[in-house]
């Protein structure tokens, strides 16, 4: 399928279409080795080789980004009081195209850290957040009170049976779907795996168990794990294997 050159450049992160036209006028764009200045020029990214300033532009139908979200950033495009996770992205991801198409796959509370996904793939987003999908999400949780070894079996059963979670703020009470807890060597640190995403769910579930969450970090969505090499606030594109892991 052929598309206009200025549109392709804009979608690839080279700014607005106006910015793309400036790059074209400077003679920095080649198609199959030939300089192209006509922004109306059409090409097929599957068949043609597009380069900007000597670097090949790869064909990407969709964009997928993984971020290690820091605390004190809200999961929104704009916020009058706090920094947003979108403010951590470089300028190439703030073009009109990305402002219209790049979105978050679910959200994390402002004080929660960890795995956050950005994509332009609406179908994938729908599959991951749909209640029918039951996509598992894994969290590292630090608790105010350590859980003794002799209490663990009872907690496991309550979570497996479906915990009754009280209301909070304007959110109604709900019965959580069966969840799984994984223990660590420290009694106050656990992993919780849930298959839904209610308001403040992890915090409310532990409150229902008589405890208090002091630190929360999402470490996995479906088959995708947070890259431990990403520092807080850092992000990168997903590999093809990682995208495939999300689609399973």
mmCIF file of C-alpha atoms in Angstrom:
data_model
loop_
_atom_site.group_PDB
_atom_site.id
_atom_site.type_symbol
_atom_site.label_atom_id
_atom_site.label_comp_id
_atom_site.label_asym_id
_atom_site.label_seq_id
_atom_site.Cartn_x
_atom_site.Cartn_y
_atom_site.Cartn_z
ATOM 1 C CA UNK A 1 0.000 0.000 0.000
ATOM 2 C CA UNK A 2 1.386 3.394 -0.970
ATOM 3 C CA UNK A 3 1.226 6.504 1.186
ATOM 4 C CA UNK A 4 2.316 10.106 0.828
ATOM 5 C CA UNK A 5 5.879 10.746 1.847
ATOM 6 C CA UNK A 6 5.161 13.630 4.210
ATOM 7 C CA UNK A 7 2.564 11.516 6.042
ATOM 8 C CA UNK A 8 4.994 8.621 6.433
ATOM 9 C CA UNK A 9 7.707 10.909 7.799
ATOM 10 C CA UNK A 10 5.306 12.472 10.280
ATOM 11 C CA UNK A 11 4.132 9.080 11.507
ATOM 12 C CA UNK A 12 7.757 7.962 11.844
ATOM 13 C CA UNK A 13 8.456 10.744 14.339
ATOM 14 C CA UNK A 14 9.977 13.459 12.138
ATOM 15 C CA UNK A 15 7.602 16.138 13.358
ATOM 16 C CA UNK A 16 4.498 17.577 11.771
ATOM 17 C CA UNK A 17 3.881 17.361 8.029
ATOM 18 C CA UNK A 18 5.204 20.923 7.859
ATOM 19 C CA UNK A 19 8.414 19.742 9.529
ATOM 20 C CA UNK A 20 8.589 16.816 7.097
ATOM 21 C CA UNK A 21 8.347 19.193 4.134
ATOM 22 C CA UNK A 22 11.333 21.167 5.492
ATOM 23 C CA UNK A 23 13.387 17.970 5.634
ATOM 24 C CA UNK A 24 12.370 17.145 2.069
ATOM 25 C CA UNK A 25 13.311 20.617 0.775
ATOM 26 C CA UNK A 26 16.793 20.221 2.300
ATOM 27 C CA UNK A 27 17.372 17.107 0.204
ATOM 28 C CA UNK A 28 17.803 14.844 3.221
ATOM 29 C CA UNK A 29 15.282 12.246 2.082
ATOM 30 C CA UNK A 30 16.015 9.444 -0.358
ATOM 31 C CA UNK A 31 13.787 6.702 -1.735
ATOM 32 C CA UNK A 32 15.672 3.728 -3.170
ATOM 33 C CA UNK A 33 18.831 5.843 -3.205
ATOM 34 C CA UNK A 34 17.342 8.812 -5.073
ATOM 35 C CA UNK A 35 16.768 12.208 -3.447
ATOM 36 C CA UNK A 36 13.078 13.096 -3.262
ATOM 37 C CA UNK A 37 11.817 16.616 -2.547
ATOM 38 C CA UNK A 38 8.188 16.191 -3.562
ATOM 39 C CA UNK A 39 6.037 15.758 -0.444
ATOM 40 C CA UNK A 40 3.243 14.352 -2.624
ATOM 41 C CA UNK A 41 5.522 11.486 -3.641
ATOM 42 C CA UNK A 42 3.991 8.113 -2.759
ATOM 43 C CA UNK A 43 5.856 4.975 -1.764
ATOM 44 C CA UNK A 44 5.275 1.517 -0.391
ATOM 45 C CA UNK A 45 7.191 1.032 2.864
ATOM 46 C CA UNK A 46 7.111 -2.750 2.342
ATOM 47 C CA UNK A 47 8.813 -2.506 -1.042
ATOM 48 C CA UNK A 48 10.769 0.787 -1.059
ATOM 49 C CA UNK A 49 13.803 1.864 0.971
ATOM 50 C CA UNK A 50 13.270 5.224 2.694
ATOM 51 C CA UNK A 51 16.214 7.015 4.300
ATOM 52 C CA UNK A 52 16.535 10.327 6.138
ATOM 53 C CA UNK A 53 20.026 11.816 6.322
ATOM 54 C CA UNK A 54 21.459 8.424 5.437
ATOM 55 C CA UNK A 55 19.544 6.463 8.099
ATOM 56 C CA UNK A 56 16.916 3.978 6.984
ATOM 57 C CA UNK A 57 13.374 4.565 8.247
ATOM 58 C CA UNK A 58 11.882 1.243 9.294
ATOM 59 C CA UNK A 59 8.295 0.371 8.517
ATOM 60 C CA UNK A 60 6.190 0.201 11.672
ATOM 61 C CA UNK A 61 2.469 -0.328 11.497
ATOM 62 C CA UNK A 62 2.088 0.359 15.218
ATOM 63 C CA UNK A 63 4.225 1.783 17.991
ATOM 64 C CA UNK A 64 4.667 -0.024 21.317
ATOM 65 C CA UNK A 65 6.577 1.541 24.215
ATOM 66 C CA UNK A 66 7.414 0.161 27.650
ATOM 67 C CA UNK A 67 8.076 2.672 30.456
ATOM 68 C CA UNK A 68 9.242 2.218 34.035
ATOM 69 C CA UNK A 69 6.820 4.749 35.484
ATOM 70 C CA UNK A 70 8.096 6.873 38.361
ATOM 71 C CA UNK A 71 5.934 8.062 41.231
ATOM 72 C CA UNK A 72 4.514 11.612 41.199
ATOM 73 C CA UNK A 73 3.529 11.337 37.525
ATOM 74 C CA UNK A 74 -0.102 10.931 36.515
ATOM 75 C CA UNK A 75 -1.282 8.681 33.705
ATOM 76 C CA UNK A 76 -2.843 11.389 31.567
ATOM 77 C CA UNK A 77 -2.033 13.539 28.553
ATOM 78 C CA UNK A 78 -2.498 16.763 30.503
ATOM 79 C CA UNK A 79 -2.799 17.677 34.159
ATOM 80 C CA UNK A 80 -2.780 21.093 35.765
ATOM 81 C CA UNK A 81 -1.194 19.997 39.048
ATOM 82 C CA UNK A 82 1.245 17.184 38.304
ATOM 83 C CA UNK A 83 3.755 16.049 35.714
ATOM 84 C CA UNK A 84 2.312 13.474 33.325
ATOM 85 C CA UNK A 85 3.917 10.303 31.984
ATOM 86 C CA UNK A 86 3.629 11.785 28.480
ATOM 87 C CA UNK A 87 5.933 14.621 29.545
ATOM 88 C CA UNK A 88 8.695 12.011 29.911
ATOM 89 C CA UNK A 89 8.550 11.154 26.201
ATOM 90 C CA UNK A 90 10.930 12.806 23.751
ATOM 91 C CA UNK A 91 9.671 15.439 21.338
ATOM 92 C CA UNK A 92 9.482 12.999 18.412
ATOM 93 C CA UNK A 93 6.510 11.381 20.172
ATOM 94 C CA UNK A 94 4.645 14.690 20.516
ATOM 95 C CA UNK A 95 3.689 15.210 16.898
ATOM 96 C CA UNK A 96 0.028 15.740 15.987
ATOM 97 C CA UNK A 97 -0.151 12.128 14.786
ATOM 98 C CA UNK A 98 1.084 10.702 18.094
ATOM 99 C CA UNK A 99 -0.982 13.160 20.114
ATOM 100 C CA UNK A 100 -4.047 11.706 18.391
ATOM 101 C CA UNK A 101 -3.068 8.033 18.354
ATOM 102 C CA UNK A 102 -0.558 7.259 21.120
ATOM 103 C CA UNK A 103 -2.376 6.197 24.271
ATOM 104 C CA UNK A 104 -1.911 4.260 27.499
ATOM 105 C CA UNK A 105 -2.890 0.634 27.998
ATOM 106 C CA UNK A 106 -4.532 0.987 31.401
ATOM 107 C CA UNK A 107 -3.239 3.290 34.120
ATOM 108 C CA UNK A 108 -1.260 3.376 37.339
ATOM 109 C CA UNK A 109 -1.953 5.541 40.389
ATOM 110 C CA UNK A 110 0.213 8.620 40.803
ATOM 111 C CA UNK A 111 2.219 6.997 43.630
ATOM 112 C CA UNK A 112 2.577 3.630 41.867
ATOM 113 C CA UNK A 113 5.701 2.767 39.892
ATOM 114 C CA UNK A 114 6.494 0.189 37.256
ATOM 115 C CA UNK A 115 5.418 -1.232 33.924
ATOM 116 C CA UNK A 116 3.379 1.143 31.783
ATOM 117 C CA UNK A 117 2.504 0.587 28.129
ATOM 118 C CA UNK A 118 1.998 3.181 25.388
ATOM 119 C CA UNK A 119 0.762 2.151 21.943
ATOM 120 C CA UNK A 120 -1.014 3.267 18.807
ATOM 121 C CA UNK A 121 -2.572 -0.208 18.454
ATOM 122 C CA UNK A 122 -6.177 0.190 19.577
ATOM 123 C CA UNK A 123 -7.079 -3.454 19.008
ATOM 124 C CA UNK A 124 -4.320 -4.658 21.333
ATOM 125 C CA UNK A 125 -5.380 -2.153 23.975
ATOM 126 C CA UNK A 126 -8.966 -3.369 23.821
ATOM 127 C CA UNK A 127 -7.887 -6.991 24.204
ATOM 128 C CA UNK A 128 -5.663 -6.243 27.197
ATOM 129 C CA UNK A 129 -8.105 -4.100 29.151
ATOM 130 C CA UNK A 130 -11.344 -5.884 28.284
ATOM 131 C CA UNK A 131 -12.899 -7.521 31.369
ATOM 132 C CA UNK A 132 -13.573 -10.609 29.240
ATOM 133 C CA UNK A 133 -9.871 -11.144 28.541
ATOM 134 C CA UNK A 134 -8.804 -11.578 32.192
ATOM 135 C CA UNK A 135 -5.289 -10.364 31.372
ATOM 136 C CA UNK A 136 -3.112 -11.023 34.457
ATOM 137 C CA UNK A 137 -1.164 -8.168 35.995
ATOM 138 C CA UNK A 138 1.584 -8.779 38.545
ATOM 139 C CA UNK A 139 2.537 -6.286 41.269
ATOM 140 C CA UNK A 140 5.350 -6.106 43.772
ATOM 141 C CA UNK A 141 3.858 -4.977 47.066
ATOM 142 C CA UNK A 142 5.495 -3.737 50.241
ATOM 143 C CA UNK A 143 3.214 -3.866 53.288
ATOM 144 C CA UNK A 144 3.038 -1.977 56.537
ATOM 145 C CA UNK A 145 2.723 -5.184 58.576
ATOM 146 C CA UNK A 146 4.663 -8.380 57.858
ATOM 147 C CA UNK A 147 2.546 -11.466 57.199
ATOM 148 C CA UNK A 148 3.508 -14.339 59.472
ATOM 149 C CA UNK A 149 4.046 -17.801 57.993
ATOM 150 C CA UNK A 150 1.074 -19.260 59.848
ATOM 151 C CA UNK A 151 -1.265 -16.620 58.327
ATOM 152 C CA UNK A 152 -0.390 -17.297 54.711
ATOM 153 C CA UNK A 153 -2.651 -20.234 53.963
ATOM 154 C CA UNK A 154 -5.728 -18.345 55.149
ATOM 155 C CA UNK A 155 -4.819 -15.315 53.025
ATOM 156 C CA UNK A 156 -4.201 -17.483 49.967
ATOM 157 C CA UNK A 157 -7.652 -19.032 50.366
ATOM 158 C CA UNK A 158 -9.393 -15.665 50.769
ATOM 159 C CA UNK A 159 -7.740 -14.377 47.614
ATOM 160 C CA UNK A 160 -8.498 -17.535 45.661
ATOM 161 C CA UNK A 161 -12.151 -17.522 46.760
ATOM 162 C CA UNK A 162 -12.628 -13.892 45.733
ATOM 163 C CA UNK A 163 -12.185 -11.144 48.295
ATOM 164 C CA UNK A 164 -15.030 -8.802 49.277
ATOM 165 C CA UNK A 165 -13.578 -5.307 48.836
ATOM 166 C CA UNK A 166 -15.274 -2.332 50.572
ATOM 167 C CA UNK A 167 -16.146 0.917 48.749
ATOM 168 C CA UNK A 168 -13.669 3.777 48.502
ATOM 169 C CA UNK A 169 -14.327 7.387 47.514
ATOM 170 C CA UNK A 170 -17.068 7.188 44.857
ATOM 171 C CA UNK A 171 -16.277 3.592 43.924
ATOM 172 C CA UNK A 172 -18.665 0.872 45.016
ATOM 173 C CA UNK A 173 -17.732 -2.293 46.857
ATOM 174 C CA UNK A 174 -16.952 -5.310 44.685
ATOM 175 C CA UNK A 175 -16.013 -8.958 44.891
ATOM 176 C CA UNK A 176 -12.543 -9.408 43.441
ATOM 177 C CA UNK A 177 -11.894 -12.154 40.952
ATOM 178 C CA UNK A 178 -9.643 -14.945 42.213
ATOM 179 C CA UNK A 179 -6.126 -13.638 42.752
ATOM 180 C CA UNK A 180 -2.794 -15.264 43.481
ATOM 181 C CA UNK A 181 -0.165 -14.206 46.005
ATOM 182 C CA UNK A 182 3.516 -15.106 45.836
ATOM 183 C CA UNK A 183 5.639 -14.931 48.971
ATOM 184 C CA UNK A 184 9.196 -13.660 49.309
ATOM 185 C CA UNK A 185 11.777 -14.145 52.039
ATOM 186 C CA UNK A 186 10.547 -10.942 53.649
ATOM 187 C CA UNK A 187 7.184 -11.096 55.381
ATOM 188 C CA UNK A 188 6.307 -7.549 54.386
ATOM 189 C CA UNK A 189 7.071 -7.999 50.656
ATOM 190 C CA UNK A 190 4.882 -10.051 48.310
ATOM 191 C CA UNK A 191 3.776 -10.312 44.696
ATOM 192 C CA UNK A 192 0.066 -10.131 43.863
ATOM 193 C CA UNK A 193 -1.375 -11.291 40.543
ATOM 194 C CA UNK A 194 -4.835 -9.982 39.640
ATOM 195 C CA UNK A 195 -6.949 -10.323 36.503
ATOM 196 C CA UNK A 196 -8.824 -7.036 36.570
ATOM 197 C CA UNK A 197 -8.110 -3.372 37.192
ATOM 198 C CA UNK A 198 -10.516 -1.730 39.607
ATOM 199 C CA UNK A 199 -9.880 1.642 41.226
ATOM 200 C CA UNK A 200 -7.003 1.340 43.752
ATOM 201 C CA UNK A 201 -7.581 -2.401 43.598
ATOM 202 C CA UNK A 202 -4.365 -3.759 45.103
ATOM 203 C CA UNK A 203 -4.421 -1.242 47.947
ATOM 204 C CA UNK A 204 -8.089 -1.918 48.676
ATOM 205 C CA UNK A 205 -7.596 -5.679 48.639
ATOM 206 C CA UNK A 206 -4.843 -5.536 51.238
ATOM 207 C CA UNK A 207 -6.874 -3.067 53.288
ATOM 208 C CA UNK A 208 -9.666 -5.657 53.265
ATOM 209 C CA UNK A 209 -7.117 -8.117 54.631
ATOM 210 C CA UNK A 210 -6.254 -5.716 57.457
ATOM 211 C CA UNK A 211 -2.998 -4.398 56.042
ATOM 212 C CA UNK A 212 -1.702 -1.253 54.329
ATOM 213 C CA UNK A 213 0.329 -0.913 51.124
ATOM 214 C CA UNK A 214 3.386 1.312 51.551
ATOM 215 C CA UNK A 215 4.924 0.731 48.114
ATOM 216 C CA UNK A 216 3.486 -0.617 44.865
ATOM 217 C CA UNK A 217 5.123 -1.471 41.551
ATOM 218 C CA UNK A 218 3.663 -3.249 38.527
ATOM 219 C CA UNK A 219 6.186 -5.714 37.125
ATOM 220 C CA UNK A 220 4.237 -7.694 34.506
ATOM 221 C CA UNK A 221 1.264 -7.471 32.130
ATOM 222 C CA UNK A 222 0.260 -10.744 30.510
ATOM 223 C CA UNK A 223 3.471 -12.300 29.200
ATOM 224 C CA UNK A 224 5.400 -9.010 29.229
ATOM 225 C CA UNK A 225 7.796 -8.304 32.112
ATOM 226 C CA UNK A 226 9.248 -4.921 33.014
ATOM 227 C CA UNK A 227 12.799 -4.590 31.702
ATOM 228 C CA UNK A 228 15.012 -4.396 34.838
ATOM 229 C CA UNK A 229 17.511 -2.294 32.881
ATOM 230 C CA UNK A 230 15.025 0.594 32.636
ATOM 231 C CA UNK A 231 15.545 3.211 35.322
ATOM 232 C CA UNK A 232 12.544 5.114 36.635
ATOM 233 C CA UNK A 233 11.251 7.411 33.915
ATOM 234 C CA UNK A 234 13.056 5.560 31.133
ATOM 235 C CA UNK A 235 11.301 3.804 28.258
ATOM 236 C CA UNK A 236 12.020 1.886 25.068
ATOM 237 C CA UNK A 237 10.254 0.237 22.156
ATOM 238 C CA UNK A 238 9.061 -3.317 22.584
ATOM 239 C CA UNK A 239 10.754 -6.055 20.610
ATOM 240 C CA UNK A 240 8.716 -8.189 18.219
ATOM 241 C CA UNK A 241 8.921 -11.044 20.732
ATOM 242 C CA UNK A 242 7.558 -8.827 23.498
ATOM 243 C CA UNK A 243 4.638 -7.677 21.353
ATOM 244 C CA UNK A 244 3.909 -11.320 20.575
ATOM 245 C CA UNK A 245 3.962 -12.112 24.310
ATOM 246 C CA UNK A 246 1.243 -9.505 24.863
ATOM 247 C CA UNK A 247 -0.889 -10.919 22.063
ATOM 248 C CA UNK A 248 -0.884 -14.478 23.407
#
